Tab-separated table of C-alpha atoms and ligand atoms in Angstrom:
chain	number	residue	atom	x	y	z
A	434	UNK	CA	76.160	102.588	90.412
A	435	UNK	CA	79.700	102.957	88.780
A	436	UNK	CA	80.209	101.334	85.747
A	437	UNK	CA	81.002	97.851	85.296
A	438	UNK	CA	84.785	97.989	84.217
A	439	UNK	CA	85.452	100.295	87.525
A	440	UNK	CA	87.620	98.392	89.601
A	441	UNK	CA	87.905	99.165	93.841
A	442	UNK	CA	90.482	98.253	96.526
A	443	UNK	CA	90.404	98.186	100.202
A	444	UNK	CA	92.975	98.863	102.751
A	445	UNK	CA	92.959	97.442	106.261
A	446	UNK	CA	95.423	99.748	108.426
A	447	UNK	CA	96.438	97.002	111.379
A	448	UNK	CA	98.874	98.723	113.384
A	449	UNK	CA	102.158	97.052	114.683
A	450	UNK	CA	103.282	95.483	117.816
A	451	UNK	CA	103.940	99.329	119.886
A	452	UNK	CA	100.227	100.323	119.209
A	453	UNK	CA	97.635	98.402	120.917
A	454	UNK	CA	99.334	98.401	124.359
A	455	UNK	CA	95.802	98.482	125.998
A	456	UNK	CA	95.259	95.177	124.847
A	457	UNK	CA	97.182	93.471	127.140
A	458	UNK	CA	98.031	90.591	128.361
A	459	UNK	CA	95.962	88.836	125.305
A	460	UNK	CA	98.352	90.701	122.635
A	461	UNK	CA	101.492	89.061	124.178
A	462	UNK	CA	100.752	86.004	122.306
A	463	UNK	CA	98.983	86.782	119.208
A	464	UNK	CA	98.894	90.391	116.828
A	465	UNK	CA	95.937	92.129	118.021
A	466	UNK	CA	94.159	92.035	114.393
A	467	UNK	CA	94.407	88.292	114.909
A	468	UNK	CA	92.763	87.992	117.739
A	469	UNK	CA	89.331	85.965	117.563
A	470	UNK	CA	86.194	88.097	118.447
A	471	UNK	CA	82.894	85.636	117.879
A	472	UNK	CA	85.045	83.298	116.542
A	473	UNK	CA	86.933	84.751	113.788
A	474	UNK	CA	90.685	86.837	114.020
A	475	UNK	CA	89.658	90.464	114.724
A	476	UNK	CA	90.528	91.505	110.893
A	477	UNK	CA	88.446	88.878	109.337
A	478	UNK	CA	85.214	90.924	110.055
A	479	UNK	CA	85.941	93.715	107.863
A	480	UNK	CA	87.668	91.625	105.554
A	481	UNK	CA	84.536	89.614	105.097
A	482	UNK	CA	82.441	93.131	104.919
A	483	UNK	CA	84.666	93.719	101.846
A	484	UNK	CA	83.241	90.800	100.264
A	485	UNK	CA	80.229	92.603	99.063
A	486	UNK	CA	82.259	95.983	97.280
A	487	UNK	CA	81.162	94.992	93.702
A	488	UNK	CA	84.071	94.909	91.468
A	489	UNK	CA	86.962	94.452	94.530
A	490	UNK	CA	90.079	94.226	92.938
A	491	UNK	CA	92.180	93.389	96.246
A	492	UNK	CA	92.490	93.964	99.356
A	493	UNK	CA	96.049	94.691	101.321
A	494	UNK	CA	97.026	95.059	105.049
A	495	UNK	CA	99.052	97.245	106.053
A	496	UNK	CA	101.294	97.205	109.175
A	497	UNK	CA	104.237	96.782	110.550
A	498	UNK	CA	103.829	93.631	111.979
A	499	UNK	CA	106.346	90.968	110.746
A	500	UNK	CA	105.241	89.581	107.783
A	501	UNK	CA	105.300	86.236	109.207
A	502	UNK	CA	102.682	87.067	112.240
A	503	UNK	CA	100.119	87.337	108.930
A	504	UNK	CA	101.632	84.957	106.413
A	505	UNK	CA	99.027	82.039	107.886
A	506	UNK	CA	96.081	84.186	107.594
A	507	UNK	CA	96.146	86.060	104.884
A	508	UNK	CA	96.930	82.968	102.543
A	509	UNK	CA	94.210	81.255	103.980
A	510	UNK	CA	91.720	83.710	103.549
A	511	UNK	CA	92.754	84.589	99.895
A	512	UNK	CA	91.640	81.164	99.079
A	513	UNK	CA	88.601	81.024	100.848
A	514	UNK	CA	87.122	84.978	99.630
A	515	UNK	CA	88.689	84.569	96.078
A	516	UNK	CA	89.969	87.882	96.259
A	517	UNK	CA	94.108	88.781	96.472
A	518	UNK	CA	94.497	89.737	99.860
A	519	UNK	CA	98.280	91.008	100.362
A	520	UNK	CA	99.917	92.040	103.892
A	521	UNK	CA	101.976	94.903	103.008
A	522	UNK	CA	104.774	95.686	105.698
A	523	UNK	CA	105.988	99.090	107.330
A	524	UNK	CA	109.432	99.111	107.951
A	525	UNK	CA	108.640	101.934	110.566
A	526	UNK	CA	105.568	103.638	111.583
A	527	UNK	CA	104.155	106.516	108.816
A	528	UNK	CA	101.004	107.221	110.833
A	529	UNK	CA	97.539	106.081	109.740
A	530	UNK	CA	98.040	108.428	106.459
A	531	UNK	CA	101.656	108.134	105.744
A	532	UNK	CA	101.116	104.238	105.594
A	533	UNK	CA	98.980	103.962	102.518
A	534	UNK	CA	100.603	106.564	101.053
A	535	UNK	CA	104.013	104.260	101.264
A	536	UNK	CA	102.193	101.616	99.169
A	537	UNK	CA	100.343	104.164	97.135
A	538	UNK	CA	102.448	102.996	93.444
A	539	UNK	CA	101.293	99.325	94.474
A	540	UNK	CA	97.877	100.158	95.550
A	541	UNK	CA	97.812	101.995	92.084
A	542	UNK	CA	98.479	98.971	90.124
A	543	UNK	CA	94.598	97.877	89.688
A	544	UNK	CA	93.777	101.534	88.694
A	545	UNK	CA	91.061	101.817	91.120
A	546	UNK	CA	88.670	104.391	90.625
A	547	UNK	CA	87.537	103.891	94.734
A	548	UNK	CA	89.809	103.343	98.056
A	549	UNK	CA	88.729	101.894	100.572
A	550	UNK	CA	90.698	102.531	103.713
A	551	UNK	CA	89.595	100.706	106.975
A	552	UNK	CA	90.805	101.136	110.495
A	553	UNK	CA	91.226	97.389	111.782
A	554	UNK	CA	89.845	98.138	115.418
A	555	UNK	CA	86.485	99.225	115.056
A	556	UNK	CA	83.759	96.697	115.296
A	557	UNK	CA	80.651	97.419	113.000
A	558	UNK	CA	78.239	95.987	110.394
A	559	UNK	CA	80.500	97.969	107.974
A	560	UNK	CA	78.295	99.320	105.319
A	561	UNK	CA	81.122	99.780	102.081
A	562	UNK	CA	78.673	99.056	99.356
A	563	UNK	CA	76.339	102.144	100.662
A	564	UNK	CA	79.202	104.121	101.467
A	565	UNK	CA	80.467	104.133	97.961
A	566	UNK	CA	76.937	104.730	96.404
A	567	UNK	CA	76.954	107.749	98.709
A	568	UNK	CA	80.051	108.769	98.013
A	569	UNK	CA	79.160	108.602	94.075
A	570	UNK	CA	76.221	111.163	94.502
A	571	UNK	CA	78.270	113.396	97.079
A	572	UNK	CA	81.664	113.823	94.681
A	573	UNK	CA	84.535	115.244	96.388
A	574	UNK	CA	87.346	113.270	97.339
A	575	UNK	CA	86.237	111.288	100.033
A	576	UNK	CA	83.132	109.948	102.563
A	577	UNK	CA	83.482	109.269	106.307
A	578	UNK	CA	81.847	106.648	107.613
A	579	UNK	CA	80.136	108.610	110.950
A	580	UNK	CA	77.966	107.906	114.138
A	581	UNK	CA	76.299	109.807	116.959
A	582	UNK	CA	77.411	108.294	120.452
A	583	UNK	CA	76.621	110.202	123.711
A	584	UNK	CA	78.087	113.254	124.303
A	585	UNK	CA	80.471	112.082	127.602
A	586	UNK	CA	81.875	109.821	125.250
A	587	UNK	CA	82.932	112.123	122.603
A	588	UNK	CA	86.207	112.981	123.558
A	589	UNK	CA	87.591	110.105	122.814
A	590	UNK	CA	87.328	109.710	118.861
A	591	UNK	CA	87.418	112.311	116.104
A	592	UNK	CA	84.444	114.593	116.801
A	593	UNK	CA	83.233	116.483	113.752
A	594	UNK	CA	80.019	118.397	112.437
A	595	UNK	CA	78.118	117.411	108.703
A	596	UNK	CA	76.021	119.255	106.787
A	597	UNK	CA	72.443	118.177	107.851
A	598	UNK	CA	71.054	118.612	103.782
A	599	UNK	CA	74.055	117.997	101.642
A	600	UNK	CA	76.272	115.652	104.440
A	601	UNK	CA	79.391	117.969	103.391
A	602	UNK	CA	82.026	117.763	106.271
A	603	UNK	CA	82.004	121.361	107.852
A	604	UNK	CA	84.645	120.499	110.433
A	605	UNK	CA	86.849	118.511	112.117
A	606	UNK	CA	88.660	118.092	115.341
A	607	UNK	CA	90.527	114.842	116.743
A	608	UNK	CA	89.986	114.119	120.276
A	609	UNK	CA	89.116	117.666	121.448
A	610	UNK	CA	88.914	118.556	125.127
A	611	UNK	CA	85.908	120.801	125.016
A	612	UNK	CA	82.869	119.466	123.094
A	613	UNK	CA	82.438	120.212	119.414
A	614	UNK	CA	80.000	117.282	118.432
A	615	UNK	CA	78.272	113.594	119.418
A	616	UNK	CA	78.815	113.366	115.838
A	617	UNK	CA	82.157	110.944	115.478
A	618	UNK	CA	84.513	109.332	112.818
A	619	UNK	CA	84.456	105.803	112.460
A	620	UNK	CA	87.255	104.972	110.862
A	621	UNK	CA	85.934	103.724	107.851
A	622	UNK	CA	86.251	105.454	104.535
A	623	UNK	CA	86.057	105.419	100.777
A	624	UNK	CA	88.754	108.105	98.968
A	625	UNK	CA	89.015	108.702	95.331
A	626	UNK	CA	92.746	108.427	94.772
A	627	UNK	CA	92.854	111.838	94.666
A	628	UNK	CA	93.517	110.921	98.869
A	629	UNK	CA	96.851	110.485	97.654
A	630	UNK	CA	97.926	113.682	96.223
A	631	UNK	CA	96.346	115.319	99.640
A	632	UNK	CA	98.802	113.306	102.031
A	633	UNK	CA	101.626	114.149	99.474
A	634	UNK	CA	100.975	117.732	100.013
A	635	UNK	CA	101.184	117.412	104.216
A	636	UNK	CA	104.388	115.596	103.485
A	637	UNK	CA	105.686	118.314	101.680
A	638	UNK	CA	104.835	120.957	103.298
A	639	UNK	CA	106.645	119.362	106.299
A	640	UNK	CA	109.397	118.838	104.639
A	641	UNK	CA	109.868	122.338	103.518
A	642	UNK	CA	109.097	123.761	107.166
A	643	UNK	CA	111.355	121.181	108.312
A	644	UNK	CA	114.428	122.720	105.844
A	645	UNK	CA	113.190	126.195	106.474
A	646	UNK	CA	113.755	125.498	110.582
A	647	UNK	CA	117.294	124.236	109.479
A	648	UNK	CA	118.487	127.468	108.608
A	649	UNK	CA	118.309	129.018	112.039
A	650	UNK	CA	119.789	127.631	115.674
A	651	UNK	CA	116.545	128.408	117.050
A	652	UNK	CA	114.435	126.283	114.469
A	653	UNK	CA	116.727	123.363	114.154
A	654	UNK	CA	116.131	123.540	118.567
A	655	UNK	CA	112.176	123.381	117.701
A	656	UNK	CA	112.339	121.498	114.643
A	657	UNK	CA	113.901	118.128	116.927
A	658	UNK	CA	111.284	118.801	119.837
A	659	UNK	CA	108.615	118.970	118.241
A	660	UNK	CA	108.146	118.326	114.409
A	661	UNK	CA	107.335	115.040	112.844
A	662	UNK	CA	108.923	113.757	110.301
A	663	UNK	CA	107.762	114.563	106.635
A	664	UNK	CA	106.669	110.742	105.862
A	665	UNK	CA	104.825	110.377	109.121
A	666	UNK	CA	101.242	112.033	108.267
A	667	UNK	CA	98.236	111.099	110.238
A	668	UNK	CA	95.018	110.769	108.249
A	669	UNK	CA	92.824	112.261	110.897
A	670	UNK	CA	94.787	115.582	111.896
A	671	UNK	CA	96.759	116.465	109.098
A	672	UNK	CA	93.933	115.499	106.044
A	673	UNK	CA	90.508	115.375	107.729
A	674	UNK	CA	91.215	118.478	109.757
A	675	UNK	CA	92.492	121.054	106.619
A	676	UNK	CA	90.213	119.571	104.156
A	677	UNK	CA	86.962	120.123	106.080
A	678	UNK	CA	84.481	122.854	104.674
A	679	UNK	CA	86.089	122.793	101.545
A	680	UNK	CA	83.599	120.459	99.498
A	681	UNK	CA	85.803	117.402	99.616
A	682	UNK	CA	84.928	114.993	101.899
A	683	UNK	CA	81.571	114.066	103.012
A	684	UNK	CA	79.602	111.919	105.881
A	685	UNK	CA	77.530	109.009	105.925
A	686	UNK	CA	76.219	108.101	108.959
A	687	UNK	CA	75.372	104.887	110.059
A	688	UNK	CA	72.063	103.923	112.148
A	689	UNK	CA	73.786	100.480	113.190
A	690	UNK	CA	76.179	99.433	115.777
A	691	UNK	CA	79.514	100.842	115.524
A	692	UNK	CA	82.268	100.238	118.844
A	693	UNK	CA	85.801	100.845	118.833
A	694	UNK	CA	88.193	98.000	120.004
A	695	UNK	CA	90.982	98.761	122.382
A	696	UNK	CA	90.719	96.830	125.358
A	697	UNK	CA	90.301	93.255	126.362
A	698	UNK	CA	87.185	94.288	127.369
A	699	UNK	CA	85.584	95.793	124.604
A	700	UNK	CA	86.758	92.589	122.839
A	701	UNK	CA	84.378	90.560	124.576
A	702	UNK	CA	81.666	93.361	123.956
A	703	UNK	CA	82.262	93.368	120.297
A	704	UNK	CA	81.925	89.311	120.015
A	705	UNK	CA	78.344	89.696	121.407
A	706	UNK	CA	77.850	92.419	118.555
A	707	UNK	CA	79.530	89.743	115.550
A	708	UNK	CA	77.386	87.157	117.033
A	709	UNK	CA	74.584	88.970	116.532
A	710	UNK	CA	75.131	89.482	113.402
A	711	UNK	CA	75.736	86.035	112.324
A	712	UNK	CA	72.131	85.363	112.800
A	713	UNK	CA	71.844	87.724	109.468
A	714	UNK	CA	74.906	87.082	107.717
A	715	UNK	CA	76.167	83.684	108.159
A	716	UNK	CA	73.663	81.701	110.626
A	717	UNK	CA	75.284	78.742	110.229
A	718	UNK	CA	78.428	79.930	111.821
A	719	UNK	CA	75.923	79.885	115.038
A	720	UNK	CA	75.779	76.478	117.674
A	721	UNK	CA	71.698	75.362	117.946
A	722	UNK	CA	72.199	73.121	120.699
A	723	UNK	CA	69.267	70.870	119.150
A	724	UNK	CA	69.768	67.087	119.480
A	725	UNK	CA	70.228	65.076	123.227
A	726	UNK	CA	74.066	64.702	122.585
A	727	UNK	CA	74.706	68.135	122.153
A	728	UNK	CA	75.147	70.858	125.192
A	729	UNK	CA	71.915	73.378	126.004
A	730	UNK	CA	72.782	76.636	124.213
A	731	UNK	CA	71.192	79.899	125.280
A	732	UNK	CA	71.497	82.635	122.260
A	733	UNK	CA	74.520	83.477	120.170
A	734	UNK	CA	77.135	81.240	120.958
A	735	UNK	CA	80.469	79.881	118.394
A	736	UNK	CA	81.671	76.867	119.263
A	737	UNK	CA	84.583	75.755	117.032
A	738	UNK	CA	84.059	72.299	115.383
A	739	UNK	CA	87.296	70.809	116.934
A	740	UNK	CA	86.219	72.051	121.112
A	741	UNK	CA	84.462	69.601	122.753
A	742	UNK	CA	81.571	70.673	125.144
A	743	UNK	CA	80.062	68.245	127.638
A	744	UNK	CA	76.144	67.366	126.670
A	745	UNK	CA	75.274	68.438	130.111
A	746	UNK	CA	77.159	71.762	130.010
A	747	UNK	CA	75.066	75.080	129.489
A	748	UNK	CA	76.455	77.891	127.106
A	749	UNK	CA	75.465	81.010	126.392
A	750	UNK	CA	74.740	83.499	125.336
A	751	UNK	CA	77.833	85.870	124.198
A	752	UNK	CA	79.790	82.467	124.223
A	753	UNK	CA	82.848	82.045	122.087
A	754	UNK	CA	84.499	78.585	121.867
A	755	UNK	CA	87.863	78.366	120.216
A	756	UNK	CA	89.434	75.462	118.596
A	757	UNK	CA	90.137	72.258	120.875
A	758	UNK	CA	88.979	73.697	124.142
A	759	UNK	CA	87.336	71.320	126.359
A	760	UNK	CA	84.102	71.934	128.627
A	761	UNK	CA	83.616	69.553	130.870
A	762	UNK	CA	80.353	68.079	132.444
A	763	UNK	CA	77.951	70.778	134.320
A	764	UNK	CA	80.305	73.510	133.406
A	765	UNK	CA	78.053	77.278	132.910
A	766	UNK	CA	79.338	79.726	130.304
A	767	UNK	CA	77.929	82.777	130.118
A	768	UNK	CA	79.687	86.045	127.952
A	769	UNK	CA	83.145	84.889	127.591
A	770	UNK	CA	85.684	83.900	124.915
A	771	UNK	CA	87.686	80.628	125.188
A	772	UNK	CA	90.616	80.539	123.754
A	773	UNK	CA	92.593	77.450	121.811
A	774	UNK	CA	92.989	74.467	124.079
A	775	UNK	CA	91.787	75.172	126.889
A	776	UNK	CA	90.351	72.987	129.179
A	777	UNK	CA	87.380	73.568	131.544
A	778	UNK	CA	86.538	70.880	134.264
A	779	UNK	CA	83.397	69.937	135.585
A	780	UNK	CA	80.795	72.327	137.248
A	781	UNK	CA	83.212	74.983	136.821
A	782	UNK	CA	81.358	78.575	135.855
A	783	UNK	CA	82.587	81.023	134.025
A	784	UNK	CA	81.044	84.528	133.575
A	785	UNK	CA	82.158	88.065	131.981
A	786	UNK	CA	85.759	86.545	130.900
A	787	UNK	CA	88.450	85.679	128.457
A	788	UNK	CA	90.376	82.564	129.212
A	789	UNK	CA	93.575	82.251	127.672
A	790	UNK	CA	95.019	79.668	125.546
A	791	UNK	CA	95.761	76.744	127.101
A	792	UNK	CA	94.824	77.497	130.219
A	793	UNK	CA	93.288	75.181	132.938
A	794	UNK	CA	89.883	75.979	135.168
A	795	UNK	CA	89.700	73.523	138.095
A	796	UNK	CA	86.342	71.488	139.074
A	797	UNK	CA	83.886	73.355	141.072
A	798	UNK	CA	86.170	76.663	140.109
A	799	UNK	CA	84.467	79.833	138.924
A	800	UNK	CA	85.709	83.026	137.069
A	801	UNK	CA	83.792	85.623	136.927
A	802	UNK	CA	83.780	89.614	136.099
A	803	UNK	CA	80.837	92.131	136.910
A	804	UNK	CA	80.971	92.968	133.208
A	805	UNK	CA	81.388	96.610	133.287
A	806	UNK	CA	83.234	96.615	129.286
A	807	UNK	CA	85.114	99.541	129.813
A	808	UNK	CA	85.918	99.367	133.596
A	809	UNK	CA	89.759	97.869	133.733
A	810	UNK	CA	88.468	95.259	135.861
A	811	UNK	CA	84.978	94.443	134.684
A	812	UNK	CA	86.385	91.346	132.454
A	813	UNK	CA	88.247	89.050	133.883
A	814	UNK	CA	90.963	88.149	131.936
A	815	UNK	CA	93.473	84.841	132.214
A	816	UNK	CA	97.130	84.985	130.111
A	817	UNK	CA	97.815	82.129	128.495
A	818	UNK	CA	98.589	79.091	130.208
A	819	UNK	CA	96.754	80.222	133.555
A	820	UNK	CA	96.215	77.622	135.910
A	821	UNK	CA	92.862	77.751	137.743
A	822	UNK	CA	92.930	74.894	140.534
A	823	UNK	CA	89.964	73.324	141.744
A	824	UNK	CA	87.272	74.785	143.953
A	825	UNK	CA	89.092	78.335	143.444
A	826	UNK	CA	87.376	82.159	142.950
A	827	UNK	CA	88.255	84.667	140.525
A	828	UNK	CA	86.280	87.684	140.618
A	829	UNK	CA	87.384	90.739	138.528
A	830	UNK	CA	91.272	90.198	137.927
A	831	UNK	CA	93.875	90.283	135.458
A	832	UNK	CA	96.193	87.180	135.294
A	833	UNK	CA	99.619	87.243	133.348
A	834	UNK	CA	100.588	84.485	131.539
A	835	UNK	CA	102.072	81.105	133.104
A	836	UNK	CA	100.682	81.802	136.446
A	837	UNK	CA	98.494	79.303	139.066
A	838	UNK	CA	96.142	80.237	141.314
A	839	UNK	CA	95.352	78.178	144.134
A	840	UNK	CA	93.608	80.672	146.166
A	841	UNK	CA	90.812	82.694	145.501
A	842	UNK	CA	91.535	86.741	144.174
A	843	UNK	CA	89.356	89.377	144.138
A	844	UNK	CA	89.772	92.745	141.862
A	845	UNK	CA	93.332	92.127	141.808
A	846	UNK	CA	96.209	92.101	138.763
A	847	UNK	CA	98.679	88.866	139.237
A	848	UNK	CA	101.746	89.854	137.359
B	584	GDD	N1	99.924	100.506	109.235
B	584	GDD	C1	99.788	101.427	110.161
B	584	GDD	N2	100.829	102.297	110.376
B	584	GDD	N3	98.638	101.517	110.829
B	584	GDD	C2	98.523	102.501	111.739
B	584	GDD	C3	99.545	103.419	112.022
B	584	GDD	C4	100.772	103.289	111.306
B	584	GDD	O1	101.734	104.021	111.500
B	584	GDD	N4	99.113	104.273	112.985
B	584	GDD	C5	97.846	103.888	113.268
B	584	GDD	N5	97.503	102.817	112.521
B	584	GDD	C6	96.207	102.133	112.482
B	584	GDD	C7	95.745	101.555	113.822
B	584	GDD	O2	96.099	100.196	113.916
B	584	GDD	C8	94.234	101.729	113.726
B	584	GDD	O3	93.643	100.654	113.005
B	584	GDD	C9	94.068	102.996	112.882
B	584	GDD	O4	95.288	103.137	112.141
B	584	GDD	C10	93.826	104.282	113.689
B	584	GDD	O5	94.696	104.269	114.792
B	584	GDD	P1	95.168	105.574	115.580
B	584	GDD	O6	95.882	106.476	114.654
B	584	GDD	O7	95.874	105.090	116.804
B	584	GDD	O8	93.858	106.346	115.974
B	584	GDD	P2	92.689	105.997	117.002
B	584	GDD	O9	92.276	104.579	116.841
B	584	GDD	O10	93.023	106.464	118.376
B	584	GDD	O11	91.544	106.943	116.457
B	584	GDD	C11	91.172	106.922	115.095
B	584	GDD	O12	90.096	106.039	114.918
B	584	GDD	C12	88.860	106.401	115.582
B	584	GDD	C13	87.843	105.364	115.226
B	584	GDD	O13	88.178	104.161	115.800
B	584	GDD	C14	90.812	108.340	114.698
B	584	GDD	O14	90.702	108.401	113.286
B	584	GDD	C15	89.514	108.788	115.354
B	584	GDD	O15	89.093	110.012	114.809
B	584	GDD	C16	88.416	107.781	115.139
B	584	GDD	O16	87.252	108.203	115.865
């Protein structure tokens, strides 16, 4: 335990408007941080998480997102944590380094003795208070939160090997092609802010090479092609990578879930995994379905308290109802989100889905995906404002925005 006086901040990185492509078509209407997974805007789950950091000074977003996209949120939330939480905008993209270290004099302000720095797309029971207790026996400059996933899988995150006695970091490589480790990074760390002189260093050793290149035709041809610029610095590659095996940074591994959100897909996936978790952290957040006037509910299941659901409808589980949807009489929902005002008409099913705001599912109409999470068409996913009409099949598609269907689809993508 630190002492009492210590004071800590956390740091959401949340990306901008050209990252999160994959999410598509659900990030045309709404920042993909903001985007409700069991209920909640994406962000809000690590936000709460932050909740139990003892001594949590503030916590800031950082993106480059316009400020008004979070203005809503963020004010909102401030009030209900009781904790200063601050959206802090990139004019441009610095990389998932560079971007704290542009705030860095603000984030200084509290004198933190502990940084939290949180990647906004990862979907776990995010365990900061045990993180920084490790991180206070381990020293160095910073922990990684870390997990083992299966080795096919790999490839696609940081892949790194620990330690096994002291958790030390030994060594680092993002994405690799050939297989170093199951052993991958989270995303989730705690730094000293120590983290800040390290990113200062990448930046100006950059900058140097950068001038150096100048002086000579052929470097000033390289230097355009392929160099980055000196305030760009990415956290993984140009700090995890050089700083491994040198005593600074160290692992904790976590035994819980841990998923990483970049499809509409995973979404989906990931509000099954927050639902869960309600039934620890905040049960009451969960429908019961008990009483004759209220719908049969099967497991975890979110209904907002402005949607109205049908007494004879049956929901659940993996069911997430947004505010003001409707559900109409006989209607089956099984492991889908429903976005804000929609409307779902009698004996209409849907299964493995996402149905976007506002958008209409006819009586007797069913959408449906196999529910294959990572398959592009194993969630079937309606834009907003997607007109279902009656009596009509949906079966593993993607619908843009603003469209009606009033024939049945199969595995297709209506642009
Ligand atoms: N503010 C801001 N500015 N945020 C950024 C920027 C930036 O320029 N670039 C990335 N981010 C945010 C993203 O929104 C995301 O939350 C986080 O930083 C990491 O994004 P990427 O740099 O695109 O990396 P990634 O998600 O493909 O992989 C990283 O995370 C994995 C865990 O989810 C790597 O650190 C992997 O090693 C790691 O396994």
């Amino acid at each position: 335990m630190g002492s009492s006086d210590e004071r800590v901040v956390a740091v959401i990185m949340v990306g901008g408007p050209t990252k999160g492509t994959r999410f598509r078509p659900l990030s045309l209407n709404v920042a993909k941080p903001l985007f409700p997974l069991a209920g909640q805007p994406m962000v809000h789950h690590p936000i709460s998480a932050c909740k139990r950091i003892p001594n949590l000074a503030q916590i800031y977003l950082i993106g480059f997102y316009e400020e008004k996209e979070f203005a809503l949120y963020v004010s909102s939330i401030s009030n209900e944590l009781r904790v200063p939480v601050r959206y802090l905008r990139e004019d441009k993209p610095h990389g998932s380094a560079g971007g704290i270290y542009s705030f860095r004099d603000l984030i200084m302000e509290d004198n933190p003795s502990h940084i939290f720095l949180l990647n906004c797309d990862v979907c776990c029971s995010f365990p900061l208070p045990e993180m920084l207790d490790a991180h206070r026996r381990y020293g160095g400059i910073g922990t990684i939160l870390v997990i083992k996933v299966s080795a096919e899988s790999a490839n696609q995150f940081g892949e790194l090997v620990a330690d096994p006695v002291t958790n030390e970091l030994l060594h680092y490589t993002e994405k690799p092609e050939t297989f170093v480790s199951d052993l991958i990074n989270c995303g989730v760390y705690v730094f000293t802010p120590d983290i800040f002189d390290a990113i200062h260093s990448v930046s100006t050793q950059r900058k140097d090479r950068a001038n150096l290149m100048r002086v000579s035709s052929f470097g000033s041809l390289q230097s355009a092609t392929r160099s980055l610029p000196s305030d760009f610095v990415r956290l993984d590659q140009d700090i995890l990578s050089p700083l491994a095996g040198k005593k600074q940074l160290y692992t904790y591994e976590t035994m819980d879930f841990w998923e990483q959100i970049k499809t509409p897909g995973m979404s989906l996936r990931c509000s099954a995994l927050y639902l869960a978790q309600y039934r620890i952290t905040s049960d009451h957040l969960l429908a019961t379905g008990d009483g004759t006037r209220t719908a049969t509910i099967i497991g975890d299941v979110y209904v907002h308290p402005s949607a109205k659901v049908h007494p004879t409808a049956k929901i659940g589980p993996n069911v997430s109802i947004s505010a003001n949807a409707r559900v109409g009489a006989g209607a089956r929902l099984i492991s889908c989100i429903i976005l804000d005002d929609v409307e779902i008409e009698e004996n209409a099913v849907v299964i493995h889905a996402i149905v976007g705001w506002k958008s209409c599912i006819g009586k007797w109409s069913r959408v449906q995906g196999e529910g294959d999470y990572n398959a592009k068409l194993g969630v079937t996913i309606l834009g907003e404002a997607v007109s279902v009409e009656d009596e009509v099949v949906v079966i593993n598609s993607i619908v843009l925005p603003n469209k009606t269907l009033n024939v049945s689809v199969q595995e297709e993508i209506i642009l």
